[in-house]
């Protein structure tokens, strides 16, 4: 049994500073089920303030949405993993499909970023997931396996124990249409099996696999009750306290023990 259910908010490139403060304060007072951990991923400029603001709420942790693949140096405009660690950030989203699509992040870059995160005691939230045409050709398992082979499977056992995976089918992100519960469970099971084949089933059982893609209050309970789903990565519905808190409350459905 895992210790937590993780509900993560990816605010992407939204919210003014005052709106971010209000939203964080409203989320801080929504009462999560006992074993739920909330992760907020605001834009870089709000990270330091969000770490301070949520410090008295031990169930809330702060994540960056990205970090540089370089350790440090003359890389204008980039933010290094050690900087995130130094302000109290605990997590970093790596390889989100929007980074891959709009900023040319390849698996090789994603892997480097993941290493920088691990070297600096940040927990990577590693995203994977297939585009629509790949799903239509029924190649989604091979596609995601390949993504993991180029990134996750380079890690050793010890490194793997502190990784969160997020399966996010690209066709479900921001579209309002989540994958079906059958599709989600099938892929999560497939990912866990693939990890088990590389690292053994004990490690695979410990691995957190979140689902992302149009999670909302209306579908959160059924998604979070699925056997191999350990939480959710929420975009659009995390921008309103009401809808995000409803998803947080729905995480009670995840306790299967
Ligand atoms: P969505 O985004 O919930 O708006 O579909 C999820 C994500 O991109 O992480």
CSV table of C-alpha atoms and ligand atoms in Angstrom, one decimal:
chain,number,residue,atom,x,y,z
A,1,UNK,CA,0.0,0.0,0.0
A,2,UNK,CA,1.3,3.4,-0.9
A,3,UNK,CA,1.4,6.1,1.7
A,4,UNK,CA,-0.4,8.8,-0.2
A,5,UNK,CA,-2.8,9.7,-2.9
A,6,UNK,CA,-1.3,12.6,-4.8
A,7,UNK,CA,-3.5,15.3,-6.3
A,8,UNK,CA,-1.3,17.8,-8.2
A,9,UNK,CA,-2.3,21.1,-9.7
A,10,UNK,CA,-0.5,22.3,-12.8
A,11,UNK,CA,-1.3,26.0,-13.1
A,12,UNK,CA,0.6,26.2,-16.4
A,13,UNK,CA,1.0,29.8,-17.6
A,14,UNK,CA,-2.1,31.2,-15.8
A,15,UNK,CA,-2.9,33.5,-13.0
A,16,UNK,CA,-1.7,37.0,-11.9
A,17,UNK,CA,0.2,37.1,-8.6
A,18,UNK,CA,-2.9,38.2,-6.6
A,19,UNK,CA,-5.0,35.4,-8.1
A,20,UNK,CA,-2.3,32.8,-7.4
A,21,UNK,CA,-2.2,33.9,-3.7
A,22,UNK,CA,-6.0,33.7,-3.4
A,23,UNK,CA,-6.1,30.3,-5.1
A,24,UNK,CA,-3.4,28.9,-2.9
A,25,UNK,CA,-5.0,30.3,0.3
A,26,UNK,CA,-8.4,28.7,-0.7
A,27,UNK,CA,-6.8,25.4,-1.5
A,28,UNK,CA,-4.9,25.5,1.8
A,29,UNK,CA,-8.2,25.4,3.7
A,30,UNK,CA,-9.9,22.7,1.8
A,31,UNK,CA,-9.8,19.6,3.9
A,32,UNK,CA,-8.2,16.7,2.2
A,33,UNK,CA,-8.8,13.1,3.1
A,34,UNK,CA,-6.2,11.9,5.6
A,35,UNK,CA,-3.8,10.3,3.2
A,36,UNK,CA,-3.9,12.8,0.4
A,37,UNK,CA,-0.9,14.9,-0.5
A,38,UNK,CA,-1.5,18.1,-2.5
A,39,UNK,CA,1.1,19.4,-4.9
A,40,UNK,CA,0.8,22.9,-6.4
A,41,UNK,CA,2.8,23.7,-9.5
A,42,UNK,CA,2.7,27.5,-10.0
A,43,UNK,CA,4.8,29.4,-12.6
A,44,UNK,CA,8.4,30.0,-11.6
A,45,UNK,CA,7.9,33.6,-10.5
A,46,UNK,CA,5.4,32.6,-7.8
A,47,UNK,CA,7.3,29.6,-6.5
A,48,UNK,CA,9.2,31.2,-3.6
A,49,UNK,CA,6.1,32.9,-2.3
A,50,UNK,CA,4.0,29.8,-2.6
A,51,UNK,CA,6.6,27.8,-0.6
A,52,UNK,CA,6.4,30.4,2.2
A,53,UNK,CA,2.6,30.7,2.0
A,54,UNK,CA,1.9,27.0,2.3
A,55,UNK,CA,4.7,26.2,4.8
A,56,UNK,CA,2.3,25.8,7.7
A,57,UNK,CA,0.2,23.2,5.7
A,58,UNK,CA,2.2,20.0,5.8
A,59,UNK,CA,0.0,18.2,3.3
A,60,UNK,CA,0.7,20.8,0.6
A,61,UNK,CA,4.0,20.7,-1.3
A,62,UNK,CA,5.3,22.9,-4.1
A,63,UNK,CA,6.5,21.9,-7.5
A,64,UNK,CA,8.1,23.7,-10.4
A,65,UNK,CA,6.7,23.0,-13.9
A,66,UNK,CA,10.1,22.6,-15.5
A,67,UNK,CA,13.8,23.0,-14.8
A,68,UNK,CA,16.9,23.3,-16.9
A,69,UNK,CA,18.8,20.3,-18.2
A,70,UNK,CA,22.0,22.1,-17.3
A,71,UNK,CA,23.5,22.2,-13.8
A,72,UNK,CA,24.3,25.9,-13.8
A,73,UNK,CA,26.1,28.5,-15.9
A,74,UNK,CA,25.6,30.9,-18.8
A,75,UNK,CA,22.1,29.9,-19.8
A,76,UNK,CA,20.1,33.1,-19.9
A,77,UNK,CA,16.5,32.7,-18.9
A,78,UNK,CA,16.9,29.2,-17.5
A,79,UNK,CA,16.1,28.0,-13.9
A,80,UNK,CA,18.4,25.3,-12.5
A,81,UNK,CA,17.2,22.4,-10.3
A,82,UNK,CA,19.5,23.5,-7.4
A,83,UNK,CA,17.8,26.9,-7.4
A,84,UNK,CA,14.4,25.2,-7.0
A,85,UNK,CA,15.8,23.1,-4.2
A,86,UNK,CA,17.3,26.1,-2.5
A,87,UNK,CA,13.9,27.8,-2.1
A,88,UNK,CA,12.2,24.8,-0.6
A,89,UNK,CA,10.6,23.4,-3.7
A,90,UNK,CA,10.2,19.6,-3.5
A,91,UNK,CA,9.0,18.5,-6.9
A,92,UNK,CA,9.4,19.4,-10.5
A,93,UNK,CA,7.2,18.4,-13.5
A,94,UNK,CA,9.5,17.0,-16.2
A,95,UNK,CA,8.6,16.3,-19.9
A,96,UNK,CA,5.1,17.6,-19.9
A,97,UNK,CA,3.7,17.2,-23.5
A,98,UNK,CA,3.4,21.0,-23.8
A,99,UNK,CA,7.2,21.2,-23.2
A,100,UNK,CA,7.8,18.5,-25.7
A,101,UNK,CA,5.5,20.0,-28.3
A,102,UNK,CA,6.2,23.8,-28.0
A,103,UNK,CA,9.8,23.8,-26.7
A,104,UNK,CA,11.3,20.8,-28.6
A,105,UNK,CA,12.0,18.7,-25.5
A,106,UNK,CA,13.2,15.3,-26.7
A,107,UNK,CA,13.5,12.2,-24.5
A,108,UNK,CA,17.2,12.9,-24.2
A,109,UNK,CA,16.6,16.4,-22.8
A,110,UNK,CA,13.8,15.0,-20.6
A,111,UNK,CA,16.2,12.4,-19.2
A,112,UNK,CA,18.9,15.1,-18.5
A,113,UNK,CA,16.3,17.2,-16.7
A,114,UNK,CA,15.2,14.2,-14.6
A,115,UNK,CA,18.9,13.6,-13.6
A,116,UNK,CA,19.3,17.3,-12.6
A,117,UNK,CA,16.2,17.0,-10.4
A,118,UNK,CA,17.3,13.8,-8.7
A,119,UNK,CA,20.9,15.2,-8.1
A,120,UNK,CA,19.3,18.1,-6.3
A,121,UNK,CA,16.8,16.1,-4.1
A,122,UNK,CA,13.8,17.1,-6.1
A,123,UNK,CA,11.2,14.5,-6.9
A,124,UNK,CA,10.5,14.5,-10.7
A,125,UNK,CA,7.0,14.2,-11.9
A,126,UNK,CA,7.8,12.5,-15.2
A,127,UNK,CA,5.1,12.9,-17.8
A,128,UNK,CA,4.5,10.4,-20.6
A,129,UNK,CA,1.6,9.9,-23.0
A,130,UNK,CA,0.7,9.4,-26.6
A,131,UNK,CA,-0.8,11.8,-29.3
A,132,UNK,CA,-4.2,11.1,-30.9
A,133,UNK,CA,-2.9,9.6,-34.1
A,134,UNK,CA,-0.8,7.1,-32.2
A,135,UNK,CA,-3.8,6.1,-30.2
A,136,UNK,CA,-5.9,5.7,-33.3
A,137,UNK,CA,-3.3,3.4,-34.8
A,138,UNK,CA,-3.4,1.4,-31.6
A,139,UNK,CA,0.3,2.0,-31.0
A,140,UNK,CA,0.0,3.8,-27.6
A,141,UNK,CA,1.6,1.0,-25.6
A,142,UNK,CA,4.7,0.9,-27.8
A,143,UNK,CA,4.9,4.7,-27.8
A,144,UNK,CA,4.7,5.2,-24.1
A,145,UNK,CA,7.1,2.2,-23.5
A,146,UNK,CA,9.6,3.9,-25.8
A,147,UNK,CA,9.3,7.2,-23.8
A,148,UNK,CA,10.0,5.3,-20.6
A,149,UNK,CA,12.8,3.3,-22.1
A,150,UNK,CA,14.6,6.5,-23.1
A,151,UNK,CA,14.1,8.1,-19.7
A,152,UNK,CA,12.9,6.2,-16.7
A,153,UNK,CA,14.5,2.9,-17.5
A,154,UNK,CA,18.0,4.5,-17.4
A,155,UNK,CA,17.6,5.0,-13.7
A,156,UNK,CA,18.8,2.5,-11.1
A,157,UNK,CA,16.5,1.0,-8.5
A,158,UNK,CA,17.4,3.4,-5.8
A,159,UNK,CA,16.7,6.4,-8.1
A,160,UNK,CA,13.4,4.9,-9.2
A,161,UNK,CA,11.9,4.8,-5.7
A,162,UNK,CA,11.6,8.6,-5.6
A,163,UNK,CA,9.9,9.2,-8.9
A,164,UNK,CA,6.3,10.1,-9.7
A,165,UNK,CA,5.0,9.2,-13.1
A,166,UNK,CA,2.1,10.9,-14.8
A,167,UNK,CA,0.3,9.2,-17.7
A,168,UNK,CA,-1.3,12.0,-19.7
A,169,UNK,CA,-2.7,11.0,-23.1
A,170,UNK,CA,-2.2,14.2,-25.2
A,171,UNK,CA,-5.6,14.0,-26.8
A,172,UNK,CA,-7.2,14.2,-23.3
A,173,UNK,CA,-5.2,17.3,-22.1
A,174,UNK,CA,-7.3,20.4,-22.0
A,175,UNK,CA,-10.0,18.9,-24.3
A,176,UNK,CA,-12.6,18.3,-21.6
A,177,UNK,CA,-12.7,14.7,-22.7
A,178,UNK,CA,-10.8,12.4,-20.3
A,179,UNK,CA,-9.7,8.9,-21.4
A,180,UNK,CA,-12.2,6.3,-20.4
A,181,UNK,CA,-11.7,4.4,-17.2
A,182,UNK,CA,-10.9,1.2,-19.2
A,183,UNK,CA,-8.2,3.1,-21.2
A,184,UNK,CA,-6.7,4.6,-18.1
A,185,UNK,CA,-6.6,1.4,-16.1
A,186,UNK,CA,-5.2,-0.5,-19.1
A,187,UNK,CA,-2.3,2.0,-19.6
A,188,UNK,CA,-1.5,2.4,-15.9
A,189,UNK,CA,-1.4,-1.4,-15.6
A,190,UNK,CA,0.8,-1.6,-18.7
A,191,UNK,CA,3.2,1.0,-17.3
A,192,UNK,CA,3.4,-0.8,-13.9
A,193,UNK,CA,4.0,-4.1,-15.6
A,194,UNK,CA,6.8,-2.6,-17.7
A,195,UNK,CA,8.4,-1.2,-14.5
A,196,UNK,CA,8.0,-4.6,-12.8
A,197,UNK,CA,9.8,-6.3,-15.7
A,198,UNK,CA,12.8,-3.9,-15.3
A,199,UNK,CA,12.9,-3.5,-11.6
A,200,UNK,CA,10.8,-6.2,-10.0
A,201,UNK,CA,7.2,-6.1,-8.8
A,202,UNK,CA,8.0,-4.7,-5.3
A,203,UNK,CA,9.4,-1.5,-6.8
A,204,UNK,CA,6.6,-1.3,-9.4
A,205,UNK,CA,4.1,-1.5,-6.6
A,206,UNK,CA,5.8,1.4,-4.8
A,207,UNK,CA,5.8,3.6,-7.9
A,208,UNK,CA,3.3,6.4,-8.0
A,209,UNK,CA,1.4,6.7,-11.4
A,210,UNK,CA,-0.9,9.7,-11.7
A,211,UNK,CA,-3.4,10.2,-14.4
A,212,UNK,CA,-3.7,13.5,-16.2
A,213,UNK,CA,-6.0,14.8,-18.9
A,214,UNK,CA,-9.4,16.5,-18.3
A,215,UNK,CA,-9.7,15.3,-14.7
A,216,UNK,CA,-12.6,17.2,-13.1
A,217,UNK,CA,-15.0,16.8,-10.2
A,218,UNK,CA,-17.5,14.9,-12.3
A,219,UNK,CA,-15.0,12.1,-13.2
A,220,UNK,CA,-12.5,12.3,-10.4
A,221,UNK,CA,-14.1,9.6,-8.2
A,222,UNK,CA,-14.2,6.9,-10.9
A,223,UNK,CA,-10.7,7.7,-12.1
A,224,UNK,CA,-9.2,7.8,-8.6
A,225,UNK,CA,-10.9,4.5,-7.7
A,226,UNK,CA,-9.0,2.6,-10.4
A,227,UNK,CA,-6.6,-0.1,-9.2
A,228,UNK,CA,-3.4,1.3,-10.8
A,229,UNK,CA,-4.2,5.0,-10.4
A,230,UNK,CA,-2.3,6.7,-7.5
A,231,UNK,CA,-3.5,10.2,-8.0
A,232,UNK,CA,-4.2,12.9,-10.6
A,233,UNK,CA,-2.3,15.7,-12.4
A,234,UNK,CA,-4.9,18.4,-12.9
A,235,UNK,CA,-4.7,21.4,-15.3
A,236,UNK,CA,-7.8,23.4,-16.1
A,237,UNK,CA,-9.8,22.2,-13.0
A,238,UNK,CA,-7.0,23.3,-10.7
A,239,UNK,CA,-7.5,27.0,-11.5
A,240,UNK,CA,-10.7,27.2,-9.4
A,241,UNK,CA,-10.5,26.4,-5.7
A,242,UNK,CA,-14.0,24.8,-5.8
A,243,UNK,CA,-13.3,22.3,-8.6
A,244,UNK,CA,-9.8,21.5,-7.3
A,245,UNK,CA,-11.0,20.9,-3.8
A,246,UNK,CA,-13.8,18.7,-5.1
A,247,UNK,CA,-11.1,16.5,-6.8
A,248,UNK,CA,-9.1,16.5,-3.6
A,249,UNK,CA,-12.1,15.3,-1.7
A,250,UNK,CA,-12.7,12.6,-4.3
A,251,UNK,CA,-9.3,11.2,-3.6
A,252,UNK,CA,-10.9,9.5,-0.6
A,253,UNK,CA,-12.1,7.0,-3.3
A,254,UNK,CA,-8.5,5.9,-3.8
A,255,UNK,CA,-8.1,4.2,-0.5
A,256,UNK,CA,-8.5,0.6,-1.4
A,257,UNK,CA,-7.1,-1.1,1.8
B,1,LIG,P1,-6.0,19.3,-18.1
B,1,LIG,O1,-4.4,19.4,-18.1
B,1,LIG,O2,-6.5,18.9,-16.7
B,1,LIG,O3,-6.4,20.8,-18.3
B,1,LIG,O4,-6.4,18.4,-19.2
B,1,LIG,C1,-3.7,18.3,-17.5
B,1,LIG,C2,-2.2,18.6,-17.6
B,1,LIG,O5,-1.8,19.1,-18.7
B,1,LIG,O6,-1.4,18.3,-16.8
